[in-house]
Short mmCIF file of C-alpha atoms and ligand atoms in Angstrom, two decimals:
data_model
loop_
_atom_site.label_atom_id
_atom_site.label_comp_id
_atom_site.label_asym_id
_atom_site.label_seq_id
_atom_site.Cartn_x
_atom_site.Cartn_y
_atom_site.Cartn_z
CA UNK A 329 -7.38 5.62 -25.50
CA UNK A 330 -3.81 7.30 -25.80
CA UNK A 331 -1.04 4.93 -25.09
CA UNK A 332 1.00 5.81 -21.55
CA UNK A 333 3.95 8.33 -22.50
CA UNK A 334 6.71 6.61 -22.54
CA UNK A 335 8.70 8.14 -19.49
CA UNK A 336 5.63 7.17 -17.00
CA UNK A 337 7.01 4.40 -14.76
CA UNK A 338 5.64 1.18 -15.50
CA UNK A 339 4.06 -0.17 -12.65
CA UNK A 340 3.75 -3.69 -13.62
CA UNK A 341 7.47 -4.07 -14.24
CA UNK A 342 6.85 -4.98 -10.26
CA UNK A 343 9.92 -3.92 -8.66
CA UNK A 344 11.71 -6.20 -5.91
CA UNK A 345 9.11 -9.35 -4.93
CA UNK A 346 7.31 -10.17 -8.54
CA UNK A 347 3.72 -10.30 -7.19
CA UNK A 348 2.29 -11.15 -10.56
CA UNK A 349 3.70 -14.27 -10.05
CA UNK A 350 0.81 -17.61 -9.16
CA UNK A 351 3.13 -19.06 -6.81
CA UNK A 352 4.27 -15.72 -4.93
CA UNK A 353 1.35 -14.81 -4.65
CA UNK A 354 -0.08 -17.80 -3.01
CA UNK A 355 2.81 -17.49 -0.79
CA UNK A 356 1.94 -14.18 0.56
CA UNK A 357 -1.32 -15.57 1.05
CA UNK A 358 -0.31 -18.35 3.05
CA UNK A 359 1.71 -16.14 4.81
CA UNK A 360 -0.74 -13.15 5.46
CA UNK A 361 -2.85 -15.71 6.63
CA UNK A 362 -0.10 -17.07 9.45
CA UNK A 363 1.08 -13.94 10.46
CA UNK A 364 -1.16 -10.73 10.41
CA UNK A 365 -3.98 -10.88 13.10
CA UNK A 366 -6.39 -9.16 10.02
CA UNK A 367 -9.29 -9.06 12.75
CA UNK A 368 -7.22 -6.63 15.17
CA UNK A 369 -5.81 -4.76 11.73
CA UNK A 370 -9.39 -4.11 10.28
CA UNK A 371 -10.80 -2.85 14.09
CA UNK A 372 -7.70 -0.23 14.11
CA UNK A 373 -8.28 0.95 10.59
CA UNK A 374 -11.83 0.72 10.76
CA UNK A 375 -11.70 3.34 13.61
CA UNK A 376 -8.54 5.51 12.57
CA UNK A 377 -10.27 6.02 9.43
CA UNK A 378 -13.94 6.91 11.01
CA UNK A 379 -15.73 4.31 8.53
CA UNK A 380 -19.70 4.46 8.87
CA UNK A 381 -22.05 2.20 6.80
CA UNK A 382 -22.42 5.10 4.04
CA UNK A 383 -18.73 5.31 2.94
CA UNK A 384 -17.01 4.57 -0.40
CA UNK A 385 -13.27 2.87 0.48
CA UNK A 386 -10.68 2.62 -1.73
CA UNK A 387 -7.32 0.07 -0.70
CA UNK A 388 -5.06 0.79 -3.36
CA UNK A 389 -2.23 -2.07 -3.46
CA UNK A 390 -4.89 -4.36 -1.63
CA UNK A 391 -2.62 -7.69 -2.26
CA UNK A 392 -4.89 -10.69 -1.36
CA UNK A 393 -7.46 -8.52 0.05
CA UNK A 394 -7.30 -9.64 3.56
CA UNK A 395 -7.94 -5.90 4.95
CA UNK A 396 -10.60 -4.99 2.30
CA UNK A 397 -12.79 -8.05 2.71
CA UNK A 398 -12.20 -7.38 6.46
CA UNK A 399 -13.42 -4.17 6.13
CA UNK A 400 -16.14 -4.18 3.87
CA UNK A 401 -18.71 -5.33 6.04
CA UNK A 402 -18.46 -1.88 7.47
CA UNK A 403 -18.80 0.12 4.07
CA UNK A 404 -21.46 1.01 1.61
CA UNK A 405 -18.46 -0.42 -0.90
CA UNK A 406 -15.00 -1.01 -1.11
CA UNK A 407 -12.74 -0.64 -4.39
CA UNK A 408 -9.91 -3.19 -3.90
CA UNK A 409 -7.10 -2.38 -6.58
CA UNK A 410 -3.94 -3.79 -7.38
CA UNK A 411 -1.75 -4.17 -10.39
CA UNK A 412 -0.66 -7.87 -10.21
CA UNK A 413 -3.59 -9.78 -12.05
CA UNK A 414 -3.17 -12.86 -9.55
CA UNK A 415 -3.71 -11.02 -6.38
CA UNK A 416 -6.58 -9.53 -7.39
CA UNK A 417 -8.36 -12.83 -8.87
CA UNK A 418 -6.96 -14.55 -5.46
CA UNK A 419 -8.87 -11.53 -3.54
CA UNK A 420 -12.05 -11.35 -5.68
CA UNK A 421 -12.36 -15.27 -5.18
CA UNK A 422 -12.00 -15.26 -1.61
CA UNK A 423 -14.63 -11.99 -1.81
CA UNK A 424 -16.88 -14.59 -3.76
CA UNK A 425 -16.52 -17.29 -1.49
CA UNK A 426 -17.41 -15.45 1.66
CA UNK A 427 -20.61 -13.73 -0.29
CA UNK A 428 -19.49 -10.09 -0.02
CA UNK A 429 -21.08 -8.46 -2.60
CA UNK A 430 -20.21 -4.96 -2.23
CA UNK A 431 -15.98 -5.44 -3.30
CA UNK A 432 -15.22 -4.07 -6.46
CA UNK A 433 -11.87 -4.96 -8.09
CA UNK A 434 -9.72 -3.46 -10.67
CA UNK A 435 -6.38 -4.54 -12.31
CA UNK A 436 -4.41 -1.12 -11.84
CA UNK A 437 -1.60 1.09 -9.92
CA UNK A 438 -1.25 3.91 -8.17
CA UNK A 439 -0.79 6.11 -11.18
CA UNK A 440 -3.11 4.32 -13.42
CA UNK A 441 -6.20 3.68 -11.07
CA UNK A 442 -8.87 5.80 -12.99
CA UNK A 443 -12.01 7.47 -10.61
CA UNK A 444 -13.38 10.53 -10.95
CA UNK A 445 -12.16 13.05 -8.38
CA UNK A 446 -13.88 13.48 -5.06
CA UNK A 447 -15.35 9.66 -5.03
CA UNK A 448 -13.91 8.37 -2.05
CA UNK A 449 -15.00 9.05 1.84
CA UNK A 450 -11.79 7.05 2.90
CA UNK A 451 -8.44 5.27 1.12
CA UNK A 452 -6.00 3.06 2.56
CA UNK A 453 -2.73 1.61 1.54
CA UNK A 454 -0.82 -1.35 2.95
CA UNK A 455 2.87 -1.76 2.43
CA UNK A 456 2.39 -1.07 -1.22
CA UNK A 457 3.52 2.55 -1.93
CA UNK A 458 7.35 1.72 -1.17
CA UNK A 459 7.44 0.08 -4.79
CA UNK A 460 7.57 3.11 -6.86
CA UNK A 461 10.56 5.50 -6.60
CA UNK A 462 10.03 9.21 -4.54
CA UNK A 463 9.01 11.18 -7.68
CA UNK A 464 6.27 8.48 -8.65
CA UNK A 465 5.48 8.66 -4.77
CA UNK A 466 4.60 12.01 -5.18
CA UNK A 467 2.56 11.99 -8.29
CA UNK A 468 0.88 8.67 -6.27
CA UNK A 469 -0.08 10.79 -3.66
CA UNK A 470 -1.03 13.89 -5.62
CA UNK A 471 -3.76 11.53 -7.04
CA UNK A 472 -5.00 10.14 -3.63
CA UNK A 473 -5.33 13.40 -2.79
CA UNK A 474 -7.68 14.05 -5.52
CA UNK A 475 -9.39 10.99 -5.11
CA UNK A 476 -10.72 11.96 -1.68
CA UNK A 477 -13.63 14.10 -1.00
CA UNK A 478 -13.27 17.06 0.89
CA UNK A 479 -11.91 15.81 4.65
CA UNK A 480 -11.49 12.57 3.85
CA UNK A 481 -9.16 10.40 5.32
CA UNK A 482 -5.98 8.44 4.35
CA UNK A 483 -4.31 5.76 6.35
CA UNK A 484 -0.81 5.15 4.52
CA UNK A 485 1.02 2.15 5.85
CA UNK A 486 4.60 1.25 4.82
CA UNK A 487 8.30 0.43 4.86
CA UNK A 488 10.01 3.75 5.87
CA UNK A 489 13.12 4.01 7.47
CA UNK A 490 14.50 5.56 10.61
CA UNK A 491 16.62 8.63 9.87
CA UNK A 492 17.88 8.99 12.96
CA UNK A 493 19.82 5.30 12.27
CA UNK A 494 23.57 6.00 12.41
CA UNK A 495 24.35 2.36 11.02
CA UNK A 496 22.19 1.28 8.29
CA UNK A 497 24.27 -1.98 7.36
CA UNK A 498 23.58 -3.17 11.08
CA UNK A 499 19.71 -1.96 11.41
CA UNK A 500 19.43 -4.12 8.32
CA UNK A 501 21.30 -7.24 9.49
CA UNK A 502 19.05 -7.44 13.02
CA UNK A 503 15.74 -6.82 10.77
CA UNK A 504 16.58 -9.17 8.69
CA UNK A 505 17.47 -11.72 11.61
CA UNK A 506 14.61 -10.58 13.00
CA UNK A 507 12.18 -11.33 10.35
CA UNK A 508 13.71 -15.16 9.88
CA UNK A 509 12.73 -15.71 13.69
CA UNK A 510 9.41 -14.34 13.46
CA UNK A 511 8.39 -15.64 9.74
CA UNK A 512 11.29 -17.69 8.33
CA UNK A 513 13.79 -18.47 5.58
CA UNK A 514 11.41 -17.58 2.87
CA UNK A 515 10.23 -13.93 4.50
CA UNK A 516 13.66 -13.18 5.26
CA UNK A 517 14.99 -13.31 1.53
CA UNK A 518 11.86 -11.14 0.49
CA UNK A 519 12.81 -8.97 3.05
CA UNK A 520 16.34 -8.64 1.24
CA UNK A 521 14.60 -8.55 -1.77
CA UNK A 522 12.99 -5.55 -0.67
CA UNK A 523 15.81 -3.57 0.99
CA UNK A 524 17.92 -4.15 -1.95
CA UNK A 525 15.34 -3.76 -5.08
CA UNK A 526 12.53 -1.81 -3.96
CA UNK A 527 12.10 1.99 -2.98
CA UNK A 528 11.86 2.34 0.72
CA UNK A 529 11.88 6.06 1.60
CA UNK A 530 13.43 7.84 4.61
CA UNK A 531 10.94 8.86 7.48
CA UNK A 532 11.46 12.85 6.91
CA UNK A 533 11.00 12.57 3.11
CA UNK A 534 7.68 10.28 3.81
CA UNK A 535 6.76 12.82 6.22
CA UNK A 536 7.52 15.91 3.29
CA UNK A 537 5.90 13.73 0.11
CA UNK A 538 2.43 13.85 2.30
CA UNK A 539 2.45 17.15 3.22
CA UNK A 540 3.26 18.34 -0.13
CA UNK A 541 0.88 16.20 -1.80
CA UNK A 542 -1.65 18.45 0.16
CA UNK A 543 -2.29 16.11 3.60
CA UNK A 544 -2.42 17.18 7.85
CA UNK A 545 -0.71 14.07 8.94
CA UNK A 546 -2.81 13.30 12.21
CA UNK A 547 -0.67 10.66 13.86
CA UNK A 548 2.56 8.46 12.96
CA UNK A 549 2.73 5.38 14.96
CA UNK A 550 6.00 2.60 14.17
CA UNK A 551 5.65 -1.28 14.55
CA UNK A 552 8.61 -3.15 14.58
CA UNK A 553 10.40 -4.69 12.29
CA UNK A 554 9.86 -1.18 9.79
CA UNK A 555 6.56 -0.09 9.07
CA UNK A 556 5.22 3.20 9.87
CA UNK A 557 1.46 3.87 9.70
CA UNK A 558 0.56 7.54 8.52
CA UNK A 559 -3.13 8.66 9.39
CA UNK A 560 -3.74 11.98 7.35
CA UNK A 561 -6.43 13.94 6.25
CA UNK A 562 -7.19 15.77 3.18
CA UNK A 563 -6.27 19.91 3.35
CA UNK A 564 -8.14 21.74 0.65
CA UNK A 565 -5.05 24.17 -0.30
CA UNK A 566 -2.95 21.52 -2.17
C1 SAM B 257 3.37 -6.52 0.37
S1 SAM B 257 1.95 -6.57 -0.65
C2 SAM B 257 0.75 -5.80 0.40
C3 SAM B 257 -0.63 -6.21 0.05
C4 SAM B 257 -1.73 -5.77 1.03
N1 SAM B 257 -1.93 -4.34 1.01
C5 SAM B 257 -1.43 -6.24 2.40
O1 SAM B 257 -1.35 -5.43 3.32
O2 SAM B 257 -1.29 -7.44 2.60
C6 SAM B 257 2.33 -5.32 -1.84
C7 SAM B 257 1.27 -5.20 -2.92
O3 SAM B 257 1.49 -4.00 -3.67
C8 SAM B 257 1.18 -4.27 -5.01
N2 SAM B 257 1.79 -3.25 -5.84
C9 SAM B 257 3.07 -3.13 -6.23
N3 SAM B 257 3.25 -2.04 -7.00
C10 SAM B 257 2.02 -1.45 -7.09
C11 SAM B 257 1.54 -0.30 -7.77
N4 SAM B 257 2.36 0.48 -8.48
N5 SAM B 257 0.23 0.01 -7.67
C12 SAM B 257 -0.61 -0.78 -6.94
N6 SAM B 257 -0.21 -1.89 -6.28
C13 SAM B 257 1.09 -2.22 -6.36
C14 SAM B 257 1.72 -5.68 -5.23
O4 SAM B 257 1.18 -6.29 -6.39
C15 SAM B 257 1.30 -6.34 -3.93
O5 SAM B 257 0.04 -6.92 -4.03
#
């Protein structure tokens, strides 16, 4: 195999909260576990993304796997990818545990992920995408694209931030204050973490990356404290 040229980004250099890490990862489990209602999250996704019995999913960034397990009793299979080697052996043990036999799980990123094109019916991603830079966004999303059969669906979930903001500084103080009521100490500096270190995009250049990566973007729905959910579907003419 050739080596990666050397101006690809490197995706395991894990920008912002180090994921690869046993003990943050464990953490986000704990805390996934506390503070997501997974049941109500798998029901929405299930249905924004159509999922029958006979589709192939692919959650690229899947974390623990909370929302891939969830949703895998409602797939022919699920491919469950992420590039931090713990999160993926925490996921694929908790897949074990509860017997679900039809999770497969790879140690890979949005630019490395290797499937042949047209495989998937569905994709998702969950607050994953806003760790590479715009440019690697792009090429992220130009591969999703490619990934999906024709129509298929993509339900992009993620830090973006509001444009129309006239005071960043202060929308970032109350989320921040915001997060430390709802989660904690401990979610509150990852939250910092991640305004200051990783690559959160602007809502209009979100909006621009999936249209020019060839996807209709069906709805856009926000959920406080920042995350925007993007349902799109795959246009033929990218
Ligand atoms: C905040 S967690 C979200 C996990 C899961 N999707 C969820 O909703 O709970 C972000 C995940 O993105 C993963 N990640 C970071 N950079 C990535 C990349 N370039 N490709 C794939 N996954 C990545 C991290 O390892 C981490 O598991």
């Amino acid at each position: 195999m050739n080596p990666a040229p050397r101006w690809r980004y490197d995706e395991e250099r894990h920008s912002g909260v180090d994921f690869s890490a046993p003990e943050e990862a464990a953490a986000y489990d704990a805390y996934m576990q506390k503070m997501r209602d997974i049941g109500g999250e798998v029901a929405t996704i299930k249905a924004a993304l159509g999922l029958s019995p006979a589709d192939v999913l692919l959650d690229l960034g899947c974390g623990t796997g909370e929302t891939a397990l969830g949703l895998a009793p409602h797939c022919a299979a699920v491919h469950a990818v992420d590039v931090s080697r713990e999160m993926v052996r925490l996921a694929a043990a908790k897949a074990n545990t509860r017997g679900l036999a039809n999770v497969r799980f790879a140690q890979a990123g949005f630019l490395t992920c290797d499937y042949p094109a047209a495989t998937f019916d569905a994709v998702l991603s969950q607050i994953a995408l806003h760790h590479l830079p715009d440019h690697w966004k792009h090429v992220a999303l130009r591969r999703i694209h490619a990934l999906l059969k024709p129509g298929g669906r993509f339900l992009l979930q993620d830090a973006v931030l509001p444009s129309g903001e006239r005071d960043l500084d202060a929308y970032f103080a109350g989320l921040v204050a915001a997060v430390a009521a709802a989660g904690g100490e401990k979610v509150a500096r990852d939250t910092e973490t991640t305004l200051r270190d990783e690559h959160l995009t602007l809502d209009w250049i979100m909006e621009g990356l999936l249209a020019r990566a060839g996807f209709a973007i069906l709805s856009v729905t926000s959920a406080p404290p920042f995350i925007t959910t993007y349902l799109c579907v795959k246009q033929e003419s990218a």
